[in-house]
PDB file of C-alpha atoms in Angstrom:
ATOM      1  CA  ALA A 108     -12.187  -3.422  19.428  1.00  0.00           C
ATOM      2  CA  GLN A 109      -9.413  -5.064  17.443  1.00  0.00           C
ATOM      3  CA  SER A 110      -5.823  -4.016  16.943  1.00  0.00           C
ATOM      4  CA  VAL A 111      -2.581  -5.455  15.689  1.00  0.00           C
ATOM      5  CA  ALA A 112       1.017  -4.486  16.322  1.00  0.00           C
ATOM      6  CA  GLN A 113       4.133  -5.194  14.336  1.00  0.00           C
ATOM      7  CA  PRO A 114       6.843  -4.059  16.721  1.00  0.00           C
ATOM      8  CA  GLU A 115       9.685  -4.009  14.187  1.00  0.00           C
ATOM      9  CA  ASP A 116       9.789  -1.523  11.314  1.00  0.00           C
ATOM     10  CA  GLN A 117      12.597  -3.506   9.705  1.00  0.00           C
ATOM     11  CA  VAL A 118      14.094  -6.976  10.008  1.00  0.00           C
ATOM     12  CA  ASN A 119      17.465  -7.821   8.539  1.00  0.00           C
ATOM     13  CA  VAL A 120      18.573 -11.407   7.957  1.00  0.00           C
ATOM     14  CA  ALA A 121      21.259 -13.150   5.959  1.00  0.00           C
ATOM     15  CA  GLU A 122      20.242 -15.410   3.106  1.00  0.00           C
ATOM     16  CA  GLY A 123      19.914 -18.999   4.288  1.00  0.00           C
ATOM     17  CA  ASN A 124      19.228 -18.026   7.888  1.00  0.00           C
ATOM     18  CA  PRO A 125      15.830 -18.439   9.542  1.00  0.00           C
ATOM     19  CA  LEU A 126      13.616 -15.376   9.677  1.00  0.00           C
ATOM     20  CA  THR A 127      10.879 -14.226  12.031  1.00  0.00           C
ATOM     21  CA  VAL A 128       8.542 -11.279  11.568  1.00  0.00           C
ATOM     22  CA  LYS A 129       6.591 -10.490  14.710  1.00  0.00           C
ATOM     23  CA  CYS A 130       2.893  -9.753  15.123  1.00  0.00           C
ATOM     24  CA  THR A 131       0.785  -9.362  18.247  1.00  0.00           C
ATOM     25  CA  TYR A 132      -2.926  -8.708  18.331  1.00  0.00           C
ATOM     26  CA  SER A 133      -5.739  -7.635  20.598  1.00  0.00           C
ATOM     27  CA  VAL A 134      -9.381  -8.695  20.199  1.00  0.00           C
ATOM     28  CA  SER A 135     -12.381  -8.983  22.456  1.00  0.00           C
ATOM     29  CA  GLY A 136     -13.339 -12.424  21.150  1.00  0.00           C
ATOM     30  CA  ASN A 137     -11.388 -14.885  19.058  1.00  0.00           C
ATOM     31  CA  PRO A 138      -9.247 -13.819  16.113  1.00  0.00           C
ATOM     32  CA  TYR A 139      -8.968 -14.551  12.454  1.00  0.00           C
ATOM     33  CA  LEU A 140      -5.352 -13.779  11.577  1.00  0.00           C
ATOM     34  CA  PHE A 141      -3.718 -13.173   8.200  1.00  0.00           C
ATOM     35  CA  TRP A 142      -0.278 -12.472   6.773  1.00  0.00           C
ATOM     36  CA  TYR A 143       0.219 -10.619   3.499  1.00  0.00           C
ATOM     37  CA  VAL A 144       3.323  -9.594   1.540  1.00  0.00           C
ATOM     38  CA  GLN A 145       3.733  -6.472  -0.574  1.00  0.00           C
ATOM     39  CA  TYR A 146       6.383  -6.093  -3.260  1.00  0.00           C
ATOM     40  CA  PRO A 147       7.240  -2.654  -4.685  1.00  0.00           C
ATOM     41  CA  ASN A 148       4.432  -1.084  -6.701  1.00  0.00           C
ATOM     42  CA  ARG A 149       2.172  -4.075  -6.083  1.00  0.00           C
ATOM     43  CA  GLY A 150      -0.858  -4.824  -3.944  1.00  0.00           C
ATOM     44  CA  LEU A 151      -0.894  -7.148  -0.963  1.00  0.00           C
ATOM     45  CA  GLN A 152      -0.530 -10.838  -1.687  1.00  0.00           C
ATOM     46  CA  PHE A 153      -2.047 -13.357   0.714  1.00  0.00           C
ATOM     47  CA  LEU A 154       0.463 -15.683   2.415  1.00  0.00           C
ATOM     48  CA  LEU A 155      -1.478 -17.594   5.066  1.00  0.00           C
ATOM     49  CA  LYS A 156      -4.282 -17.432   7.596  1.00  0.00           C
ATOM     50  CA  TYR A 157      -5.294 -18.827  10.966  1.00  0.00           C
ATOM     51  CA  ILE A 158      -8.988 -19.472  11.406  1.00  0.00           C
ATOM     52  CA  THR A 159      -9.162 -22.456  13.717  1.00  0.00           C
ATOM     53  CA  GLY A 160      -7.450 -25.789  14.278  1.00  0.00           C
ATOM     54  CA  ASP A 161      -3.708 -26.363  14.327  1.00  0.00           C
ATOM     55  CA  ASN A 162      -1.734 -23.516  15.804  1.00  0.00           C
ATOM     56  CA  LEU A 163       1.006 -23.935  13.195  1.00  0.00           C
ATOM     57  CA  VAL A 164      -0.185 -22.710   9.826  1.00  0.00           C
ATOM     58  CA  LYS A 165       1.730 -23.316   6.608  1.00  0.00           C
ATOM     59  CA  GLY A 166       1.393 -20.964   3.684  1.00  0.00           C
ATOM     60  CA  SER A 167       2.857 -19.892   0.374  1.00  0.00           C
ATOM     61  CA  TYR A 168       6.559 -19.711  -0.528  1.00  0.00           C
ATOM     62  CA  GLY A 169       7.647 -21.812   2.465  1.00  0.00           C
ATOM     63  CA  PHE A 170       6.303 -19.403   5.082  1.00  0.00           C
ATOM     64  CA  GLU A 171       4.564 -20.533   8.238  1.00  0.00           C
ATOM     65  CA  ALA A 172       3.114 -18.855  11.303  1.00  0.00           C
ATOM     66  CA  GLU A 173       2.327 -19.990  14.809  1.00  0.00           C
ATOM     67  CA  PHE A 174      -0.806 -18.875  16.606  1.00  0.00           C
ATOM     68  CA  ASN A 175      -0.136 -18.424  20.321  1.00  0.00           C
ATOM     69  CA  LYS A 176      -3.303 -17.525  22.194  1.00  0.00           C
ATOM     70  CA  SER A 177      -1.652 -16.998  25.568  1.00  0.00           C
ATOM     71  CA  GLN A 178       0.838 -14.531  24.122  1.00  0.00           C
ATOM     72  CA  THR A 179      -1.674 -13.138  21.603  1.00  0.00           C
ATOM     73  CA  SER A 180       0.926 -13.516  18.885  1.00  0.00           C
ATOM     74  CA  PHE A 181       1.034 -14.750  15.306  1.00  0.00           C
ATOM     75  CA  HIS A 182       4.686 -14.523  14.243  1.00  0.00           C
ATOM     76  CA  LEU A 183       5.635 -15.257  10.640  1.00  0.00           C
ATOM     77  CA  LYS A 184       8.568 -17.603  10.101  1.00  0.00           C
ATOM     78  CA  LYS A 185      10.623 -19.212   7.402  1.00  0.00           C
ATOM     79  CA  PRO A 186      13.431 -21.726   8.015  1.00  0.00           C
ATOM     80  CA  SER A 187      15.749 -20.416   5.290  1.00  0.00           C
ATOM     81  CA  ALA A 188      15.434 -16.879   3.919  1.00  0.00           C
ATOM     82  CA  LEU A 189      15.891 -16.000   0.252  1.00  0.00           C
ATOM     83  CA  VAL A 190      16.944 -12.626  -1.161  1.00  0.00           C
ATOM     84  CA  SER A 191      13.672 -12.680  -3.086  1.00  0.00           C
ATOM     85  CA  ASP A 192      11.764 -12.691   0.235  1.00  0.00           C
ATOM     86  CA  SER A 193      12.770  -9.054   0.710  1.00  0.00           C
ATOM     87  CA  ALA A 194       9.477  -7.132   0.829  1.00  0.00           C
ATOM     88  CA  LEU A 195       6.959  -5.508   3.163  1.00  0.00           C
ATOM     89  CA  TYR A 196       4.988  -7.874   5.373  1.00  0.00           C
ATOM     90  CA  PHE A 197       1.620  -7.052   6.896  1.00  0.00           C
ATOM     91  CA  CYS A 198      -0.237  -8.848   9.652  1.00  0.00           C
ATOM     92  CA  ALA A 199      -4.025  -8.441   9.879  1.00  0.00           C
ATOM     93  CA  VAL A 200      -6.626  -9.423  12.472  1.00  0.00           C
ATOM     94  CA  ARG A 201     -10.387  -9.682  12.587  1.00  0.00           C
ATOM     95  CA  ASP A 202     -12.391 -10.206  15.754  1.00  0.00           C
ATOM     96  CA  ILE A 203     -14.976 -12.941  15.136  1.00  0.00           C
ATOM     97  CA  ARG A 204     -17.170 -12.235  18.131  1.00  0.00           C
ATOM     98  CA  ALA A 205     -20.802 -11.506  17.392  1.00  0.00           C
ATOM     99  CA  GLY A 206     -21.168  -7.916  16.333  1.00  0.00           C
ATOM    100  CA  GLY A 207     -17.500  -7.569  15.538  1.00  0.00           C
ATOM    101  CA  SER A 208     -16.292  -5.750  12.454  1.00  0.00           C
ATOM    102  CA  TYR A 209     -15.990  -7.701   9.227  1.00  0.00           C
ATOM    103  CA  ILE A 210     -13.148  -5.421   8.213  1.00  0.00           C
ATOM    104  CA  PRO A 211      -9.668  -6.616   9.205  1.00  0.00           C
ATOM    105  CA  THR A 212      -7.246  -4.276  10.894  1.00  0.00           C
ATOM    106  CA  PHE A 213      -3.813  -4.213   9.297  1.00  0.00           C
ATOM    107  CA  GLY A 214      -0.532  -3.673  11.063  1.00  0.00           C
ATOM    108  CA  ARG A 215       1.845  -0.928   9.968  1.00  0.00           C
ATOM    109  CA  GLY A 216       4.045  -3.363   8.108  1.00  0.00           C
ATOM    110  CA  THR A 217       7.561  -4.740   8.598  1.00  0.00           C
ATOM    111  CA  SER A 218      10.223  -4.333   5.961  1.00  0.00           C
ATOM    112  CA  LEU A 219      12.169  -7.579   5.567  1.00  0.00           C
ATOM    113  CA  ILE A 220      15.616  -7.239   4.044  1.00  0.00           C
ATOM    114  CA  VAL A 221      17.486 -10.423   3.196  1.00  0.00           C
ATOM    115  CA  HIS A 222      21.185  -9.876   2.545  1.00  0.00           C
ATOM    116  CA  PRO A 223      23.069 -12.110   0.077  1.00  0.00           C
TER     117      PRO A 223
ATOM    118  CA  GLY B 217     -11.092 -12.221 -14.316  1.00  0.00           C
ATOM    119  CA  GLU B 218      -8.650 -13.912 -12.005  1.00  0.00           C
ATOM    120  CA  GLU B 219      -7.078 -10.710 -10.767  1.00  0.00           C
ATOM    121  CA  VAL B 220      -8.370  -7.483  -9.309  1.00  0.00           C
ATOM    122  CA  ALA B 221      -7.837  -4.866 -12.000  1.00  0.00           C
ATOM    123  CA  GLN B 222      -7.374  -1.241 -10.998  1.00  0.00           C
ATOM    124  CA  THR B 223      -7.205   1.674 -13.409  1.00  0.00           C
ATOM    125  CA  PRO B 224      -5.471   3.944 -13.945  1.00  0.00           C
ATOM    126  CA  LYS B 225      -2.101   2.998 -12.442  1.00  0.00           C
ATOM    127  CA  HIS B 226      -1.200   6.640 -11.962  1.00  0.00           C
ATOM    128  CA  LEU B 227      -3.428   9.695 -11.775  1.00  0.00           C
ATOM    129  CA  VAL B 228      -2.250  13.287 -11.453  1.00  0.00           C
ATOM    130  CA  ARG B 229      -4.664  16.047 -10.567  1.00  0.00           C
ATOM    131  CA  GLY B 230      -4.382  19.661  -9.612  1.00  0.00           C
ATOM    132  CA  GLU B 231      -5.692  20.619  -6.210  1.00  0.00           C
ATOM    133  CA  GLY B 232      -9.429  21.160  -6.404  1.00  0.00           C
ATOM    134  CA  GLN B 233      -9.956  18.868  -9.381  1.00  0.00           C
ATOM    135  CA  LYS B 234     -11.961  15.647  -9.352  1.00  0.00           C
ATOM    136  CA  ALA B 235     -10.333  12.216  -9.343  1.00  0.00           C
ATOM    137  CA  LYS B 236     -12.033   8.958 -10.266  1.00  0.00           C
ATOM    138  CA  LEU B 237     -10.529   5.531  -9.736  1.00  0.00           C
ATOM    139  CA  TYR B 238     -11.823   2.201 -11.013  1.00  0.00           C
ATOM    140  CA  CYS B 239     -11.711  -1.393  -9.788  1.00  0.00           C
ATOM    141  CA  ALA B 240     -12.849  -4.619 -11.415  1.00  0.00           C
ATOM    142  CA  PRO B 241     -13.051  -7.347  -8.748  1.00  0.00           C
ATOM    143  CA  ILE B 242     -12.352 -11.014  -9.326  1.00  0.00           C
ATOM    144  CA  LYS B 243     -15.314 -12.700 -10.996  1.00  0.00           C
ATOM    145  CA  GLY B 244     -17.452 -14.413  -8.383  1.00  0.00           C
ATOM    146  CA  HIS B 245     -16.281 -12.256  -5.501  1.00  0.00           C
ATOM    147  CA  SER B 246     -19.210 -10.503  -3.863  1.00  0.00           C
ATOM    148  CA  TYR B 247     -17.254  -8.165  -1.592  1.00  0.00           C
ATOM    149  CA  VAL B 248     -15.166  -5.191  -2.615  1.00  0.00           C
ATOM    150  CA  PHE B 249     -13.009  -3.110  -0.292  1.00  0.00           C
ATOM    151  CA  TRP B 250     -11.231   0.206  -0.817  1.00  0.00           C
ATOM    152  CA  TYR B 251      -8.127   1.181   1.161  1.00  0.00           C
ATOM    153  CA  GLN B 252      -5.849   4.200   1.199  1.00  0.00           C
ATOM    154  CA  GLN B 253      -2.128   3.598   1.759  1.00  0.00           C
ATOM    155  CA  VAL B 254      -0.291   6.663   2.921  1.00  0.00           C
ATOM    156  CA  LEU B 255       3.086   7.413   4.469  1.00  0.00           C
ATOM    157  CA  LYS B 256       4.597   4.748   6.721  1.00  0.00           C
ATOM    158  CA  ASN B 257       2.715   2.083   4.788  1.00  0.00           C
ATOM    159  CA  GLU B 258      -0.433   2.372   6.869  1.00  0.00           C
ATOM    160  CA  PHE B 259      -3.563   0.911   5.266  1.00  0.00           C
ATOM    161  CA  LYS B 260      -6.659   2.951   6.016  1.00  0.00           C
ATOM    162  CA  PHE B 261      -9.997   1.268   5.308  1.00  0.00           C
ATOM    163  CA  LEU B 262     -12.405   3.477   3.394  1.00  0.00           C
ATOM    164  CA  ILE B 263     -15.492   1.551   2.315  1.00  0.00           C
ATOM    165  CA  SER B 264     -16.707  -1.922   1.377  1.00  0.00           C
ATOM    166  CA  PHE B 265     -19.514  -3.274  -0.778  1.00  0.00           C
ATOM    167  CA  GLN B 266     -21.496  -6.464  -0.922  1.00  0.00           C
ATOM    168  CA  ASN B 267     -22.371  -6.585  -4.591  1.00  0.00           C
ATOM    169  CA  GLU B 268     -23.840  -3.126  -5.281  1.00  0.00           C
ATOM    170  CA  ASN B 269     -24.755  -2.399  -1.670  1.00  0.00           C
ATOM    171  CA  VAL B 270     -22.608  -0.505   0.790  1.00  0.00           C
ATOM    172  CA  PHE B 271     -21.465  -3.021   3.417  1.00  0.00           C
ATOM    173  CA  ASP B 272     -19.364  -0.822   5.657  1.00  0.00           C
ATOM    174  CA  GLU B 273     -18.502   2.840   5.162  1.00  0.00           C
ATOM    175  CA  THR B 274     -17.080   3.648   8.555  1.00  0.00           C
ATOM    176  CA  GLY B 275     -13.765   4.792   7.121  1.00  0.00           C
ATOM    177  CA  MET B 276     -15.125   6.964   4.380  1.00  0.00           C
ATOM    178  CA  PRO B 277     -14.580  10.699   4.654  1.00  0.00           C
ATOM    179  CA  LYS B 278     -18.080  12.124   4.561  1.00  0.00           C
ATOM    180  CA  GLU B 279     -17.584  15.176   2.449  1.00  0.00           C
ATOM    181  CA  ARG B 280     -15.573  14.693  -0.710  1.00  0.00           C
ATOM    182  CA  PHE B 281     -15.373  10.936  -1.163  1.00  0.00           C
ATOM    183  CA  SER B 282     -17.988   8.736  -2.793  1.00  0.00           C
ATOM    184  CA  ALA B 283     -17.984   5.205  -4.182  1.00  0.00           C
ATOM    185  CA  LYS B 284     -20.231   2.936  -6.223  1.00  0.00           C
ATOM    186  CA  CYS B 285     -20.387  -0.671  -7.349  1.00  0.00           C
ATOM    187  CA  LEU B 286     -22.994  -1.013 -10.071  1.00  0.00           C
ATOM    188  CA  PRO B 287     -23.965  -4.249 -11.819  1.00  0.00           C
ATOM    189  CA  ASN B 288     -21.899  -5.085 -14.899  1.00  0.00           C
ATOM    190  CA  SER B 289     -19.555  -2.129 -14.331  1.00  0.00           C
ATOM    191  CA  PRO B 290     -16.252  -1.638 -12.542  1.00  0.00           C
ATOM    192  CA  CYS B 291     -16.537  -0.248  -9.031  1.00  0.00           C
ATOM    193  CA  SER B 292     -15.444   3.356  -8.675  1.00  0.00           C
ATOM    194  CA  LEU B 293     -14.053   5.673  -6.023  1.00  0.00           C
ATOM    195  CA  GLU B 294     -14.469   9.380  -6.673  1.00  0.00           C
ATOM    196  CA  ILE B 295     -12.869  12.281  -4.852  1.00  0.00           C
ATOM    197  CA  GLN B 296     -14.329  15.712  -5.398  1.00  0.00           C
ATOM    198  CA  ALA B 297     -12.309  18.883  -4.891  1.00  0.00           C
ATOM    199  CA  THR B 298      -9.089  17.021  -4.208  1.00  0.00           C
ATOM    200  CA  LYS B 299      -6.647  18.213  -1.580  1.00  0.00           C
ATOM    201  CA  LEU B 300      -2.899  17.707  -1.279  1.00  0.00           C
ATOM    202  CA  GLU B 301      -3.506  15.282   1.595  1.00  0.00           C
ATOM    203  CA  ASP B 302      -5.439  12.963  -0.738  1.00  0.00           C
ATOM    204  CA  SER B 303      -2.137  12.004  -2.392  1.00  0.00           C
ATOM    205  CA  ALA B 304      -1.759   8.285  -1.686  1.00  0.00           C
ATOM    206  CA  VAL B 305      -2.003   4.871  -3.268  1.00  0.00           C
ATOM    207  CA  TYR B 306      -5.586   3.615  -3.336  1.00  0.00           C
ATOM    208  CA  PHE B 307      -6.045  -0.129  -3.258  1.00  0.00           C
ATOM    209  CA  CYS B 308      -9.082  -2.162  -4.112  1.00  0.00           C
ATOM    210  CA  ALA B 309      -9.535  -5.703  -2.840  1.00  0.00           C
ATOM    211  CA  SER B 310     -12.182  -8.342  -3.343  1.00  0.00           C
ATOM    212  CA  SER B 311     -13.158 -11.507  -1.496  1.00  0.00           C
ATOM    213  CA  GLN B 312     -15.745 -14.266  -1.516  1.00  0.00           C
ATOM    214  CA  SER B 313     -16.769 -13.440   2.027  1.00  0.00           C
ATOM    215  CA  PRO B 314     -15.881 -10.663   4.433  1.00  0.00           C
ATOM    216  CA  GLY B 315     -15.003 -12.963   7.296  1.00  0.00           C
ATOM    217  CA  ASN B 316     -12.581 -15.815   7.056  1.00  0.00           C
ATOM    218  CA  GLN B 317     -11.549 -15.538   3.421  1.00  0.00           C
ATOM    219  CA  PRO B 318      -8.457 -13.543   2.436  1.00  0.00           C
ATOM    220  CA  GLN B 319      -8.761 -10.384   0.417  1.00  0.00           C
ATOM    221  CA  HIS B 320      -7.263 -10.279  -3.066  1.00  0.00           C
ATOM    222  CA  PHE B 321      -5.686  -6.923  -3.836  1.00  0.00           C
ATOM    223  CA  GLY B 322      -5.188  -5.013  -7.039  1.00  0.00           C
ATOM    224  CA  ASP B 323      -1.912  -3.217  -7.715  1.00  0.00           C
ATOM    225  CA  GLY B 324      -3.345   0.127  -6.731  1.00  0.00           C
ATOM    226  CA  THR B 325      -3.781   3.566  -8.236  1.00  0.00           C
ATOM    227  CA  ARG B 326      -1.170   6.149  -7.262  1.00  0.00           C
ATOM    228  CA  LEU B 327      -2.954   9.484  -6.935  1.00  0.00           C
ATOM    229  CA  SER B 328      -0.783  12.583  -6.938  1.00  0.00           C
ATOM    230  CA  ILE B 329      -2.357  15.934  -6.149  1.00  0.00           C
ATOM    231  CA  LEU B 330      -0.272  18.913  -7.239  1.00  0.00           C
TER     232      LEU B 330
END
């Protein structure tokens, strides 16, 4: 079975400050991990993914995420937040063990609000 | 095309009527996925296709929902005898592979059942 948790419904940060959006996962095997962003009245837009290799993954718009196997986490980070980063952020996981589902499980989303 | 195109953007139906939603995946993407986004932003997987074949339908309600992806036509999701609880935004996504490639989402169809 695979599951993902985003423990914060909302994250507030001041513009220019670093931001972190948390994600933890549970899989039986090894994970593929994804972050997506959703703006109002739009579909999800892909930000970055962890498949294998370096634990620090860099993605679009200056975002990055760190895969931590021991803590089963994949937190999204950005060194300096912009007001335009305000949106809904979704973490997704897929278990790559043999026989695992090809369909990713999405978290419930975290609303990021960046204050001017 | 370079984007997943969903039509219509908004669809209003009276309870008991039929609703049909369409999705044109990105050219070259073999996999199509349908999701339902309801309250609290939760994404519920419905069904996926590999070309015109059903790939995974574990999330599909058995009774009133059906979907097709036919060659040279947009994919479709049809809901018969709609209920108030079917009100949601329905998203289509496509990808080159179901595993390690990201899904590309359309902007959704907002279905309102009155």
